Structure formats: structure tokens, C-alpha cells
């Protein structure tokens, strides 16, 4: 065919249908002649099919939303917009797969190359464990995991509430090893919830004596003792978020309606709809400033997508919460998400304090304790429908218990007979090939009980879904992580408005998960701070680090104040002294920020720290209560950076010593350790400083780990000091922006000015400190 139209076919779930199945469906369901169908190209869950132009619409009308083989299909004409969306979704899907493989490799490489004992020494595995059945609970079937020797405490480990753990006996890389979510951690045990309930071996003690030799003979010598000594519990990777990202991306090429508009605006092939800011008379938070109110009016009025750009300390979550409440006031269904559980909990807490009826999706173990009553699991338990579901489930288990006294239709008793044949012979009172009639009758009775139990379980599941729909339907706002929005819980649910908080810390594929459930979206974040962490360097280089927020801001770039702008800027910050704010304001925010009067002159003196309480040496100049921003230049002393053997990180012993001295001086002058944070871009430097401080001393963290946090006083160690001017990932300007904007009253930056001069932003900061703040050379 010389003149052809291309159709895009998406299979859900992916299946093994081939070209002949597609041709058969087109000819039988759409009455299309085979010679009207041209080339067919199938790639996993997507196919492109060339057809004669006059039959294209007929095929779409007949089969879009229908079935080909075992899959439901969506079919669309592959026009320029669809082709652009397909290329966009394919590229992101490939990058997600690279990241997924990197994550799997990282865990599996360590499990494969290290013995269980070595993994345990690193805190990522626990050996010689036993399991105890704790019964059903929130999130699934609970198993308590303890040392085999009763009363023995667990060694130090990194397993935390909310982590995914894997239980194994002989091979920690078996695909069928049970994985569960940690719900509780004590000094003596870990409790995790599993769905479904793990097999019985999890609750035994070691291997059966008669099987030990058989199982252990083929194992490495260093693993033989582990196997016969109980269960192994490994900290493991969660594959579900990757699957959900890829499922969401697969919907984009054939999207229609609101999702198509969101897709086309995001990819730059369509412009956002022009709307006027919504009039709002009644505000839930009367303290909102003018910029925040403008942002809320524009967000509430948008027909497709709006960005709220919130620099540090400007009240992003406060503004996002007002958007959510205003949408509720308009009778809209509302979904609020974020990349992390902590960010979601912040939104839930804001809403709950305002009396909003909020439901928090996600595993209860990953939710802050004080917010547990807002979880879907907790609210479902309070419904009569759920209680009826549990009663059905208990009846089903009671029915199954009655099977214990009967012969199960398996093994030598079944003898190839189908369930139907067993029932027929039981009715006839006949046996079969060595199976006496009484065994046939028992198997038929067993099957009848199984059918009854299955029916009860089906009824219980239907009631459970009814309870879920009941709670979700009554909620003002549904909150979840981006990933959880892709769970079965929201299948079939479409929300009028979606608000994604901290959207600049989420990858674009992550954001598309909740966006497939929304008619319009409001993204809140700051693309001048650090983007999401990407482990696979190729994926990062090819664009996975670029967020959807940043892409939208680039495609539809206008001044935030311009009429019809897709972006609102929050201008007033409530965190930092104006001198601390000055440098990031000039460098990253085009001078648009202003300090609120409550923060403008906030200094260490406001904490009641007198200057005479500070040491009478250079530390007094550094810690001067009236100096909010100080740069300590180490270029005049011998303070080179170091790299530990086998480490990719860096440390600087002289800087670490100085930071420890400054911190001690602050505490001795009366500053509470909880008011101080010590941060550095490098893990090894954080570790070195942490070991130099008192156990009950100030918090220490990496710059990346401290993003989103703030403290009255922040001490920053830059570490890099060398003759080459090499600064590593300090060359990422957004990392320095995050670092310096964590402080409220005082920021002390320690670094080598001669090394920093090689970087534009760091060199500019040194000059700013010399002219506007304070520079103290050592």
C-alpha cells in the first residue's frame, strides 16, 4: 500500500499476541479485509500497524477499549502528537529500566559477592533468625523475626520501619523468597507484614535434619553454617515503583481527554489553556501573603497544569495545602501526592490540623505514628462493611479447617481425575483405578468445602473493596506517595485536581503515576534546588534527572508575574536573615525574593548568646552573634582533602577538627545542640565530624540528605582543597544553594577559597561573603 495510516496499539497487560492475532481481530471485529492491513511491528506491550486510511477510523471505533486475545487494547491514530508522545514515553521507559537494573544490580551484586556474615557486618542482613506468626494486622500478615537463641539482641543494622526485607533459607536470590514491609523494629526483633502469608518453613527452626545434607552440599562453605542456623533476613529492593512508572508511561501514547492535554502540554506540543485567576473571598489561612494568594488563585483556576515555584522558606506546603482546601470547597475530588513518605505526611498533618477529612494511602508502617488514624487501613477498620468482610473471611478459614479430616485431591489419590470426574464418581459411589469409593467421597467433600471457602473469600474481597470505595468516596482529600497512586486502590478513580508537592524532587515518570488519575495538575517545588537522586549515570546523563516541573517551566517560560503564565513564584521567605538570603536570591532567583520582617534581622543574638561567652580567639569572629553569614577561608593553612582507601568520597581532617571546635564553643555558650546542624557534601566528612562530636551533639548529615530541613545554625564543610582546583560535585550550583539556605540565624561555611575560585558560583559566594557577610582567613 502506497498510502497508509499508522495505528498505535497498546496491550494491557502485555501478552504473547502476534501479528496473526491482530489481523484476526481487525478482520473479524472491524470487518476489514486482510489486504487493507500492512506492516505490523510489535515491541513488548505496544504495536504499530499500517492500514489503509479509509479503514483506520473503523478499527479504532470497533476495538479501542476492546480485546485482542487475552489483553485489553487501546488503539489510536499515530499522528504527530501521538508520535511525539510515543517517543517521549519510550525514552523515559528505557531510562526507568536502566535505573531499575542499577538498583537490582546494586543489591544483588552485594548479596551475591558477600557472604551473609559480611552483609550482616554491614548492617544489611540478619542471620540465625526465626519467625513467629503474629497473625493478620494492618498491611497484611505479620511475622516477628528474632534470633534463634531466645533473648539475644539483634546486632547493629540498617533495617528501618517501612523497608522491604526478604526472608530466605537456602538461596537469598531465589525469585520465590517472601518479601515483606517492616512495621516495627526493636532491639530484639523485627516485625514485617507479608501478603500473602509466607510458607510454613518461615515459622520453623532451621532445616529438617533429614534434608540438611541434601540442601547444604552444593553451597559455598561460608554459607553452609548460615543455612543450617535458621533464617536469613536481607534488606532488599522494592521493584513495584519501577513497574508503576512504566505502566503510567505506557498510557501516554494512546491517551485522550484530560490526560492527553496534560501529556501534550508537558511535551511542549500544546500550550496550556489560558485562564483568569479564580476569585476567592474565604481563605482557610488568612496569614497567606499576596504572592501565595496569587499562586492559589491561579492554581485553582487552571484547566490543565500550573507550577508553584517556592524557593527556600517561602511556604510551599502551606500554599499547596490552601490549594487543596479551596478545591474541596468547590466540591472537587482531590488527590495530593509527593515522592517521599515524609513529604506526604507533612501535607496530611497540615490538612488534619485544619479539620480536613483526609485519607492517607500507603503501608501504615511508612506513616508517621501520629497520623496512623488517617490511614486507609485504620479508617476501613471502623466501617461495618469491613467488619462484615472479616466475618466472611473467618468463616472461609473455618471451612478450610474442616478439610483437615478429609483426603485432598492431590498426589496419588487424584490419579489424573478432574474435579468434575471426582464429583461424578462420588455421586455414583464408585472408585477409580486403585482409589476406593470412600477416598473419592472424601475428595469430593474436600472440593465442596474449597468451593464454599472460595465463594466466601470472593464475598469478603468484594466487601473489602466496597469499604475502600466508601472511605475514599467520603474523603475530602486522598494523599499518597506518587508510587502508591499507581496501586490497585485507585483503579477506576479519576480526581478533578492533583497537587504534587516537592515535585522537583521526583522524576518525571514518578509524577506521571498520579497524573494518569487526574483531570488537571498543580506541581509545587523549586527547580533551583537539588533534583532527584539517580543511581545509573547513563540514565542521569540522558535526562532522567530532569524533572517534569523543570521541563514544563522550560517549555512555557514566561515571567511568573505575566498574565497567563504557567508558573507562580512565592517571593517572601520566612526562614533566613536577609544577608543569608542575599546570595541565593541574587544567584538563583533573579533578585525576586524578599525577607519577611520576622526573619529579616534574625541573628544568633536572638537566642540570647552573648559575645563574651564565646572563646577569645578567631572563633569569636567566626561565631559573632551579630554576623549571620561567615566564610572561613582555610587556604592559608595546611588543610588538604583526603580520600580513604576504597572510598569514592572525600574528607578533610583539619576542616572536621575546626567544625568540631566551633560546635563545641556554641554549645558551651548556651546554644542547644538541637538548634545546630553540621552538613557537608561528602559522606566520609560527615562520618568524620560525627565521630568527633559528643553522642548527644548536633545533628550531622550530607547536604543532599538535609534538603527540605532547616536549623537555627548551620555549619557547612566544603572539604575540597587541592592545587588542581578540582571540586567534584561541588560544581553542581544547586547543591550549594541547598546548603547555604538551610540556616535561619547563622550560616558558617568552611572551605578553601583558592580551590573554590575554579567554580563560578562558589567563587562568587566568596566575594559576596567578603563584601556583604564576613570572611575570616585562617
XYZ file of C-alpha atoms in Angstrom:
778
model
C 0.000 0.000 0.000
C 1.446 3.342 -1.030
C -0.877 5.469 1.106
C -1.026 4.273 4.712
C -2.146 5.371 8.153
C -0.368 4.051 11.240
C -2.300 2.825 14.279
C -0.731 2.534 17.719
C -1.981 -0.469 19.702
C -1.248 -0.806 23.433
C -1.812 -4.179 25.173
C -2.725 -4.277 28.871
C -1.491 -6.488 30.371
C 1.352 -7.324 27.969
C 0.787 -10.678 26.318
C 2.075 -13.006 23.618
C -0.307 -11.915 20.871
C 1.359 -11.889 17.449
C 0.637 -10.298 14.061
C -1.894 -13.010 13.191
C -3.938 -12.176 16.309
C -4.016 -8.501 15.325
C -5.015 -9.306 11.758
C -7.708 -11.674 13.033
C -9.153 -9.047 15.375
C -9.147 -6.348 12.677
C -10.855 -8.605 10.130
C -13.380 -10.219 12.480
C -14.267 -7.321 14.784
C -13.902 -4.358 12.403
C -14.811 -6.162 9.152
C -11.548 -5.100 7.493
C -10.172 -7.026 4.518
C -6.725 -8.554 5.150
C -5.262 -6.683 2.149
C -6.110 -3.377 3.931
C -3.587 -4.247 6.646
C 0.110 -3.613 6.054
C 3.256 -3.941 8.149
C 2.931 -4.820 11.849
C 5.716 -4.084 14.333
C 5.334 -5.431 17.897
C 7.568 -4.216 20.734
C 6.667 -5.719 24.119
C 3.251 -4.223 25.045
C 2.949 -1.884 22.041
C 2.411 -2.466 18.327
C 2.298 -0.171 15.308
C 0.076 -1.324 12.466
C -0.073 0.245 8.994
C -3.574 0.213 7.481
C -5.394 1.752 4.549
C -6.591 5.256 5.550
C -10.270 4.504 4.807
C -10.437 1.708 7.438
C -8.434 3.366 10.243
C -11.375 5.068 11.996
C -13.461 1.899 11.733
C -10.767 -0.135 13.503
C -10.404 2.436 16.295
C -14.175 2.580 16.867
C -14.514 -1.215 16.859
C -11.539 -2.173 19.031
C -10.415 0.756 21.205
C -11.080 -0.457 24.750
C -11.883 -3.954 23.451
C -9.825 -7.134 23.469
C -7.275 -8.821 21.266
C -6.555 -12.285 22.599
C -6.176 -12.099 26.389
C -5.362 -8.365 26.525
C -7.466 -5.236 26.687
C -6.234 -2.843 23.996
C -6.249 0.873 23.409
C -5.880 1.973 19.780
C -5.161 5.449 18.423
C -4.109 7.063 15.167
C -0.384 7.731 15.218
C -0.437 11.436 14.340
C 2.375 13.902 15.028
C 1.249 14.464 18.643
C 0.929 10.751 19.323
C 4.302 10.043 17.711
C 5.895 12.735 19.900
C 4.254 11.216 22.992
C 5.344 7.750 21.975
C 8.964 8.859 21.572
C 8.808 10.678 24.937
C 7.268 7.697 26.775
C 9.649 5.208 25.142
C 12.698 7.248 26.097
C 11.587 7.604 29.720
C 10.627 3.935 29.921
C 14.121 2.990 28.784
C 15.657 5.275 31.406
C 13.446 3.850 34.157
C 14.576 0.378 33.157
C 18.228 1.459 33.375
C 17.618 2.807 36.875
C 15.712 -0.316 37.903
C 18.511 -2.564 36.665
C 21.072 -0.456 38.515
C 19.132 -0.756 41.757
C 18.729 -4.509 41.338
C 22.404 -4.903 40.437
C 23.496 -2.968 43.480
C 21.584 -5.211 45.890
C 22.093 -8.486 44.059
C 25.802 -7.811 43.499
C 26.276 -7.387 47.203
C 24.134 -10.414 48.088
C 25.992 -12.486 45.520
C 29.531 -11.381 46.309
C 29.334 -11.098 50.078
C 28.596 -13.872 52.496
C 25.637 -13.481 54.787
C 28.020 -12.758 57.644
C 29.665 -9.948 55.661
C 26.255 -8.490 54.815
C 25.334 -8.718 58.486
C 28.561 -6.915 59.430
C 27.495 -4.094 57.075
C 24.063 -3.929 58.670
C 22.147 -5.118 55.609
C 21.322 -8.674 56.661
C 20.457 -10.609 59.809
C 21.371 -14.288 60.234
C 20.340 -17.083 62.602
C 16.785 -15.762 62.777
C 13.480 -17.495 63.468
C 9.968 -16.448 62.539
C 6.879 -16.292 64.721
C 3.386 -15.975 63.272
C 1.746 -12.821 64.615
C -1.476 -13.178 62.612
C -3.293 -10.658 60.429
C -2.761 -6.953 61.011
C -2.572 -3.615 59.252
C -0.981 -4.141 55.857
C -1.033 -7.952 55.723
C 0.142 -10.989 57.671
C 2.616 -10.086 60.402
C 5.737 -12.123 61.163
C 8.048 -11.361 64.059
C 11.683 -12.174 63.272
C 14.049 -12.834 66.183
C 17.360 -14.514 66.881
C 17.124 -18.290 67.177
C 18.646 -18.045 70.627
C 15.905 -16.631 72.826
C 16.604 -13.281 74.441
C 19.588 -12.473 72.207
C 19.569 -8.864 70.941
C 19.973 -8.093 67.263
C 23.315 -6.729 66.035
C 23.507 -3.179 64.648
C 21.699 -2.995 61.302
C 20.274 -0.531 58.775
C 16.788 -2.063 58.543
C 14.148 0.507 59.367
C 10.371 0.702 59.548
C 8.988 0.850 56.022
C 11.896 -1.007 54.387
C 11.373 -4.068 52.224
C 13.022 -7.219 53.605
C 13.458 -10.670 52.079
C 13.473 -13.935 54.030
C 15.485 -16.857 52.698
C 16.690 -20.232 53.824
C 18.997 -21.719 51.211
C 19.365 -19.137 48.452
C 18.855 -15.384 49.062
C 18.404 -14.753 45.328
C 15.500 -17.158 44.738
C 12.575 -15.465 42.976
C 10.012 -17.018 45.328
C 11.590 -15.856 48.590
C 8.912 -13.963 50.588
C 9.329 -10.192 50.840
C 7.555 -8.011 53.385
C 7.394 -4.472 54.715
C 8.917 -3.750 58.122
C 6.319 -2.476 60.598
C 8.309 -2.465 63.833
C 11.946 -2.589 64.909
C 13.133 -3.222 68.465
C 16.480 -4.193 69.949
C 15.397 -7.836 69.876
C 13.140 -8.250 66.859
C 11.876 -7.020 63.521
C 8.208 -7.354 62.614
C 7.222 -7.317 58.951
C 3.910 -7.709 57.135
C 3.579 -10.077 54.188
C 0.893 -10.501 51.567
C 0.244 -13.367 51.149
C 1.224 -15.206 54.319
C 4.687 -16.835 53.958
C 5.011 -20.595 53.664
C 5.375 -22.718 56.770
C 9.176 -23.018 56.593
C 9.426 -19.386 57.723
C 7.995 -20.423 61.100
C 10.261 -23.482 61.611
C 13.678 -23.683 63.255
C 16.469 -24.485 60.828
C 16.261 -27.228 58.222
C 14.746 -30.627 58.909
C 17.624 -32.942 59.894
C 16.811 -35.317 57.042
C 17.245 -32.534 54.461
C 20.291 -30.716 55.768
C 22.903 -32.728 53.905
C 20.879 -32.627 50.672
C 20.455 -28.824 50.679
C 23.839 -27.806 52.001
C 26.078 -29.967 49.846
C 26.006 -27.639 46.837
C 26.518 -24.390 48.733
C 29.639 -22.316 49.265
C 31.398 -23.303 52.509
C 30.884 -19.845 54.001
C 27.099 -20.178 53.516
C 26.619 -23.693 54.883
C 26.593 -22.587 58.500
C 24.123 -19.802 57.687
C 21.661 -22.263 56.146
C 21.550 -24.751 58.990
C 21.403 -21.945 61.529
C 17.946 -20.540 60.786
C 16.501 -17.831 58.575
C 18.339 -15.069 56.764
C 16.714 -11.626 56.536
C 18.043 -9.239 53.870
C 17.355 -5.571 53.291
C 16.081 -5.645 49.708
C 14.933 -3.510 46.793
C 11.327 -2.679 46.028
C 10.550 -3.278 42.345
C 6.958 -2.049 42.472
C 7.664 1.699 41.937
C 9.527 0.924 38.704
C 6.664 -1.212 37.406
C 4.171 1.535 38.205
C 6.237 4.180 36.440
C 6.436 2.065 33.314
C 2.707 1.288 33.449
C 1.903 5.013 33.680
C 4.210 5.902 30.785
C 2.611 3.178 28.656
C -0.703 5.056 28.855
C 0.649 8.276 27.337
C 0.845 7.439 23.606
C -2.852 6.475 23.427
C -4.130 8.986 25.998
C -7.255 11.009 25.335
C -9.202 13.721 27.133
C -7.575 15.401 30.115
C -4.583 13.067 30.192
C -3.856 13.831 26.533
C -3.884 17.575 27.280
C -1.577 17.091 30.271
C 0.698 14.980 28.093
C 0.814 17.462 25.199
C 1.397 20.471 27.455
C 4.185 18.577 29.222
C 5.898 17.541 25.997
C 5.588 21.050 24.558
C 3.358 20.205 21.575
C 0.397 22.102 23.090
C 0.064 25.311 25.079
C -1.639 25.407 28.465
C -5.196 26.730 28.415
C -5.406 30.417 29.261
C -7.461 31.096 32.400
C -8.101 34.045 34.669
C -7.174 33.729 38.381
C -10.106 32.419 40.407
C -11.855 34.875 42.738
C -11.519 33.718 46.358
C -13.206 35.511 49.245
C -12.852 32.985 52.063
C -9.323 31.857 52.916
C -8.574 28.914 55.217
C -5.237 30.502 56.101
C -5.727 34.226 56.493
C -1.975 34.721 57.004
C -1.114 33.956 53.369
C 0.864 36.749 51.728
C -0.016 38.337 48.377
C 2.270 36.071 46.305
C 0.875 32.958 47.961
C -2.704 34.112 47.316
C -1.948 34.844 43.667
C -0.485 31.372 43.319
C -3.558 29.761 44.884
C -5.954 31.735 42.629
C -4.041 30.731 39.501
C -3.678 27.091 40.572
C -7.365 26.713 41.393
C -8.341 28.238 38.034
C -6.049 26.171 35.800
C -7.656 23.852 33.268
C -4.598 21.641 32.819
C -1.364 22.346 34.686
C 0.140 25.040 36.912
C 3.524 25.332 38.637
C 4.029 26.890 42.059
C 7.707 27.783 42.366
C 8.630 28.020 46.035
C 12.229 28.966 46.917
C 13.537 28.019 50.384
C 11.443 29.237 53.296
C 8.605 30.656 51.183
C 5.871 28.295 52.401
C 5.423 25.845 49.535
C 3.495 23.276 51.553
C 1.395 25.960 53.238
C 0.388 27.242 49.811
C -0.216 23.737 48.446
C -2.491 22.982 51.398
C -4.583 26.086 50.687
C -4.941 24.988 47.044
C -6.223 21.612 48.235
C -8.729 23.159 50.635
C -10.019 25.654 48.077
C -10.589 22.807 45.612
C -12.501 20.891 48.295
C -14.660 23.984 48.874
C -15.576 23.867 45.175
C -16.802 20.302 45.536
C -13.894 18.773 43.651
C -12.333 15.369 44.220
C -8.710 15.934 45.197
C -5.537 13.839 45.223
C -2.317 15.061 46.880
C 0.994 13.265 46.367
C 4.746 13.631 46.824
C 7.780 11.489 46.113
C 8.593 10.714 49.760
C 6.533 9.495 52.711
C 7.854 12.361 54.815
C 6.575 14.974 52.355
C 3.167 13.252 52.169
C 2.955 13.138 55.961
C 3.651 16.880 56.086
C 0.667 17.538 53.825
C -1.553 15.170 55.826
C -0.547 16.914 59.068
C -1.334 20.361 57.606
C -4.746 19.209 56.401
C -5.624 17.324 59.587
C -4.841 20.379 61.714
C -7.329 22.344 59.596
C -10.047 19.746 60.138
C -9.996 18.459 56.562
C -11.208 14.864 56.119
C -8.037 13.318 54.735
C -7.250 9.693 53.910
C -3.617 8.601 53.710
C -2.888 5.682 51.375
C 0.187 3.539 51.810
C 1.507 0.970 54.204
C 0.794 2.067 57.809
C 4.399 1.246 58.755
C 5.618 4.057 56.495
C 3.290 6.633 58.036
C 4.184 8.852 60.976
C 2.728 7.370 64.188
C 0.626 10.431 64.989
C -1.066 10.204 61.591
C -1.973 6.476 61.692
C -5.653 7.224 62.346
C -5.802 8.935 58.935
C -4.558 5.877 57.025
C -6.912 3.970 54.765
C -6.297 0.776 56.755
C -7.268 2.412 60.050
C -10.374 4.099 58.636
C -11.543 0.941 56.882
C -11.397 -0.964 60.170
C -14.024 1.407 61.558
C -16.593 0.547 58.872
C -19.376 -2.019 59.229
C -18.572 -3.202 55.705
C -15.050 -4.145 56.739
C -16.333 -5.991 59.800
C -18.678 -7.979 57.577
C -15.743 -8.707 55.276
C -13.699 -10.019 58.202
C -16.583 -12.227 59.306
C -16.760 -13.728 55.814
C -13.015 -14.311 55.881
C -13.189 -16.020 59.282
C -15.971 -18.272 58.026
C -13.850 -19.153 54.997
C -10.925 -20.170 57.206
C -13.265 -22.192 59.410
C -14.474 -24.020 56.297
C -10.899 -24.734 55.256
C -10.146 -26.114 58.724
C -12.769 -28.820 58.072
C -10.649 -30.060 55.158
C -8.019 -31.319 57.597
C -10.003 -34.538 58.230
C -10.534 -35.212 54.526
C -8.385 -36.532 51.695
C -7.116 -33.729 49.473
C -7.425 -34.390 45.704
C -3.698 -34.402 45.008
C -0.795 -36.759 44.507
C -1.543 -40.456 44.278
C -5.231 -40.048 45.124
C -6.163 -37.802 42.215
C -4.750 -40.159 39.532
C -5.349 -37.620 36.749
C -9.032 -37.163 37.554
C -10.543 -33.702 37.028
C -12.620 -32.078 39.743
C -15.741 -32.814 37.688
C -14.834 -36.501 37.389
C -14.238 -36.803 41.142
C -17.667 -35.323 41.858
C -19.353 -37.601 39.317
C -17.796 -40.769 40.782
C -18.693 -39.662 44.313
C -22.340 -39.253 43.281
C -22.209 -42.741 41.718
C -20.470 -44.226 44.760
C -17.704 -45.566 42.544
C -13.945 -45.782 42.974
C -11.313 -45.338 40.271
C -8.121 -47.284 39.439
C -6.951 -48.106 42.944
C -8.790 -45.213 44.623
C -11.556 -46.643 46.830
C -15.053 -45.047 46.850
C -14.582 -43.658 50.363
C -11.485 -41.704 49.198
C -13.440 -40.392 46.220
C -16.202 -39.246 48.566
C -13.697 -37.509 50.850
C -12.069 -35.733 47.886
C -15.481 -34.609 46.627
C -16.304 -33.306 50.093
C -12.910 -31.563 50.169
C -13.678 -29.907 46.805
C -17.108 -28.799 48.013
C -15.530 -27.165 51.059
C -12.926 -25.491 48.845
C -15.635 -24.084 46.591
C -17.521 -22.799 49.613
C -14.381 -21.211 51.038
C -13.508 -19.626 47.679
C -17.004 -18.145 47.451
C -16.672 -16.714 50.956
C -13.261 -15.262 50.137
C -14.730 -13.659 46.984
C -17.542 -12.147 49.046
C -15.019 -10.903 51.612
C -12.908 -9.314 48.891
C -15.953 -7.611 47.352
C -16.944 -6.224 50.757
C -13.359 -5.064 51.351
C -13.408 -3.175 48.041
C -16.778 -1.709 48.990
C -15.277 -0.484 52.276
C -12.330 1.048 50.417
C -14.637 2.862 47.980
C -16.759 4.003 50.915
C -13.799 5.589 52.738
C -12.254 7.108 49.611
C -15.605 8.478 48.468
C -16.189 10.218 51.803
C -12.712 11.812 51.980
C -12.122 15.459 51.149
C -8.533 14.757 50.110
C -6.747 11.492 49.327
C -2.987 11.572 50.000
C -0.295 9.142 48.896
C 3.196 8.900 47.537
C 3.469 9.156 43.766
C 4.139 5.432 43.588
C 1.207 4.374 45.767
C -1.120 6.318 43.466
C -0.424 3.524 40.985
C -1.753 0.792 43.272
C -4.970 -1.118 42.644
C -6.673 1.045 45.271
C -7.134 3.892 42.789
C -8.042 1.791 39.761
C -11.001 3.469 38.097
C -10.673 6.647 40.186
C -10.147 9.981 38.430
C -9.676 13.132 40.520
C -10.620 16.648 39.486
C -7.375 18.076 40.857
C -3.976 16.622 41.653
C -1.378 18.516 43.707
C 2.177 17.121 43.691
C 4.253 18.614 46.496
C 8.067 18.597 46.273
C 7.635 17.868 42.550
C 11.229 18.901 41.819
C 12.488 16.008 43.947
C 10.530 13.485 41.876
C 11.435 12.069 38.485
C 9.059 12.725 35.582
C 7.996 9.042 35.394
C 7.173 9.155 39.104
C 4.918 12.191 38.566
C 3.102 10.522 35.675
C 1.780 7.824 38.017
C -0.680 10.133 39.839
C -1.210 12.278 36.731
C -2.909 9.352 34.990
C -5.645 9.739 37.643
C -6.171 13.497 37.261
C -8.034 15.975 35.080
C -5.575 18.747 35.985
C -2.377 19.028 37.973
C -0.625 21.553 40.201
C 3.101 20.911 40.697
C 4.830 22.540 43.671
C 8.599 22.712 44.035
C 11.840 24.543 43.361
C 13.905 23.515 40.350
C 16.787 25.640 41.625
C 17.375 23.108 44.396
C 18.682 19.552 44.024
C 16.892 17.244 41.574
C 16.061 13.626 42.451
C 18.980 11.276 43.017
C 19.630 8.982 40.042
C 21.875 5.957 40.586
C 22.504 4.994 36.970
C 24.830 7.543 35.407
C 23.695 6.868 31.859
C 20.059 7.410 32.861
C 21.043 10.651 34.587
C 23.022 11.843 31.561
C 20.157 11.043 29.190
C 17.647 13.100 31.158
C 16.061 11.110 33.982
C 17.337 13.731 36.434
C 15.361 16.435 34.614
C 12.050 16.788 36.411
C 8.627 17.327 34.883
C 8.440 20.648 36.740
C 11.671 21.798 35.098
C 10.542 20.595 31.667
C 7.253 22.481 31.934
C 8.988 25.635 33.158
C 11.336 25.448 30.151
C 8.677 24.731 27.505
C 6.361 27.519 28.689
C 8.866 30.020 30.053
C 7.438 33.440 30.918
C 7.912 35.773 33.851
C 5.862 34.438 36.793
C 4.026 37.749 37.009
C 2.982 37.690 33.337
C -0.745 37.139 32.616
C -1.375 33.538 31.668
C 1.994 32.344 32.986
C 2.104 28.657 33.790
C 4.250 29.444 36.843
C 3.683 31.353 40.083
C 6.629 32.457 42.216
C 6.434 32.627 46.002
C 8.543 35.671 46.805
C 8.512 36.188 50.540
C 10.705 33.906 52.642
C 10.242 33.400 56.382
C 13.397 31.450 57.231
C 16.665 33.324 56.759
C 18.321 36.526 57.800
C 18.382 38.794 54.753
C 22.195 38.519 54.497
C 21.997 34.712 54.266
C 19.219 35.090 51.708
C 21.093 37.662 49.668
C 23.481 35.389 47.791
C 20.996 32.707 46.651
C 18.493 35.442 45.845
C 20.949 37.160 43.530
C 22.387 33.946 42.036
C 19.352 31.664 41.622
C 16.169 33.736 41.897
C 16.917 36.882 39.869
C 16.671 39.073 42.964
C 12.913 38.470 43.270
C 12.934 37.229 46.886
C 12.327 39.377 49.925
C 12.766 38.531 53.586
C 9.728 38.817 55.822
C 10.071 41.162 58.768
C 10.002 38.161 61.124
C 13.170 36.787 59.508
C 14.928 39.834 58.074
C 17.100 40.586 61.133
C 17.106 37.133 62.754
C 20.566 36.534 64.329
C 22.243 34.335 66.895
C 21.896 37.168 69.385
C 18.159 36.480 69.339
C 18.855 33.147 71.021
C 20.410 35.005 73.941
C 24.008 34.119 73.124
C 26.302 36.900 74.431
C 29.553 37.559 72.597
C 31.577 37.357 75.823
C 30.500 33.700 76.207
C 32.468 32.794 73.082
C 36.212 31.894 73.041
C 38.589 34.845 72.871
C 40.301 33.752 69.631
C 39.424 33.558 65.933
C 36.368 31.509 66.872
C 34.800 34.643 68.357
C 34.992 36.397 64.979
C 33.513 33.359 63.292
C 30.718 32.844 65.817
C 29.942 36.535 66.427
C 26.185 36.567 67.245
C 25.686 39.637 65.042
C 27.352 38.098 61.963
C 24.728 35.944 60.194
C 26.936 34.763 57.296
C 30.604 33.858 57.715
C 33.053 32.270 55.308
C 36.096 30.674 56.934
C 38.956 30.503 54.433
C 41.363 27.621 55.029
C 43.635 28.389 52.059
C 46.228 29.931 54.398
C 46.709 26.771 56.462
C 47.700 23.210 55.640
C 44.245 21.618 55.254
C 44.317 19.263 52.285
C 41.481 16.914 51.399
C 41.953 13.142 51.715
C 40.397 10.061 50.179
C 40.081 6.855 52.172
C 41.306 3.645 50.602
C 38.491 2.068 48.608
C 36.199 5.065 49.023
C 34.820 7.374 46.341
C 34.072 10.055 48.942
C 36.332 12.753 50.410
C 37.219 14.073 53.845
C 39.224 16.969 55.262
C 40.601 16.333 58.765
C 41.537 19.957 59.504
C 38.094 21.209 58.488
C 36.477 18.479 60.579
C 38.520 19.483 63.637
C 37.618 23.141 63.158
C 33.903 22.347 62.754
C 34.019 20.264 65.954
C 35.687 23.137 67.834
C 33.126 25.662 66.600
C 30.255 23.382 67.508
C 31.631 22.766 70.990
C 32.072 26.512 71.515
C 28.439 27.154 70.529
C 27.115 24.520 72.922
C 29.327 25.790 75.741
C 27.987 29.303 75.074
C 24.471 28.058 75.740
C 23.179 27.060 72.319
C 21.093 23.879 72.399
C 22.594 21.106 70.234
C 19.146 20.677 68.642
C 19.477 24.193 67.188
C 22.639 23.269 65.250
C 23.213 21.223 62.109
C 26.579 20.268 60.630
C 26.454 19.347 56.953
C 28.867 18.503 54.168
C 28.548 17.315 50.576
C 30.645 14.233 51.397
C 29.627 11.131 53.389
C 33.135 10.498 54.701
C 33.400 14.035 56.059
C 30.015 13.719 57.761
C 31.201 10.459 59.309
C 34.464 12.030 60.491
C 32.719 15.035 62.049
C 30.068 12.845 63.653
C 32.766 10.783 65.386
C 34.407 13.989 66.657
C 31.208 15.282 68.293
C 29.567 14.193 71.529
C 26.957 11.404 71.213
C 24.218 13.862 72.210
C 25.674 16.598 69.998
C 24.223 18.406 66.991
C 22.729 16.609 64.019
C 25.079 15.788 61.138
C 24.087 14.953 57.571
C 25.016 15.314 53.940
C 23.764 18.351 52.039
C 21.558 16.105 49.920
C 20.137 14.392 52.987
C 19.338 17.697 54.678
C 17.361 19.130 51.757
C 13.952 20.248 52.965
C 15.229 20.775 56.537
C 16.353 23.868 58.448
C 18.147 24.778 61.672
C 18.892 27.974 63.570
C 22.625 27.497 62.930
C 24.216 25.552 60.094
C 27.929 24.806 59.740
C 28.953 23.679 56.258
C 32.246 21.914 55.482
C 33.076 22.051 51.749
C 36.069 19.649 52.103
C 37.735 20.183 48.702
C 41.253 21.666 48.972
C 43.823 20.889 46.289
C 46.249 22.540 43.879
C 44.286 21.454 40.790
C 41.125 23.417 41.569
C 39.178 20.129 41.410
C 35.848 20.474 43.185
C 33.927 17.334 42.113
C 30.197 17.566 42.521
C 30.525 20.885 44.346
C 30.348 22.143 40.765
C 26.570 21.499 40.908
C 25.310 25.017 41.802
C 22.011 23.705 43.150
C 23.826 21.697 45.828
C 25.386 24.880 47.193
C 22.016 26.635 47.032
C 20.513 23.906 49.210
C 23.466 24.000 51.616
C 23.508 27.701 52.337
C 19.715 28.109 52.593
C 19.279 25.630 55.475
C 20.280 28.248 58.080
C 17.881 30.608 59.840
C 20.103 32.775 62.039
C 23.687 31.883 61.173
C 25.498 30.112 58.342
C 29.197 29.271 58.690
C 30.843 27.993 55.514
C 34.322 26.455 55.834
C 36.376 25.969 52.678
C 39.489 26.710 50.652
C 38.943 29.940 48.681
C 41.754 29.173 46.243
C 40.142 25.851 45.286
C 36.643 27.351 45.197
C 37.773 30.049 42.780
C 37.610 27.470 39.984
C 33.806 27.384 40.201
C 31.694 30.362 39.170
C 29.086 30.076 41.924
C 31.495 29.245 44.744
C 33.893 31.974 43.686
C 31.010 34.451 43.608
C 29.998 33.354 47.103
C 33.484 34.085 48.455
C 33.288 37.591 47.010
C 29.781 38.048 48.455
C 30.985 36.970 51.918
C 33.920 39.398 51.713
C 31.718 42.364 50.776
C 28.342 41.670 52.407
C 28.891 38.979 55.020
C 32.127 38.253 56.828
C 35.246 36.430 55.634
C 37.673 35.075 58.239
C 41.036 33.868 56.851
C 42.964 31.301 58.891
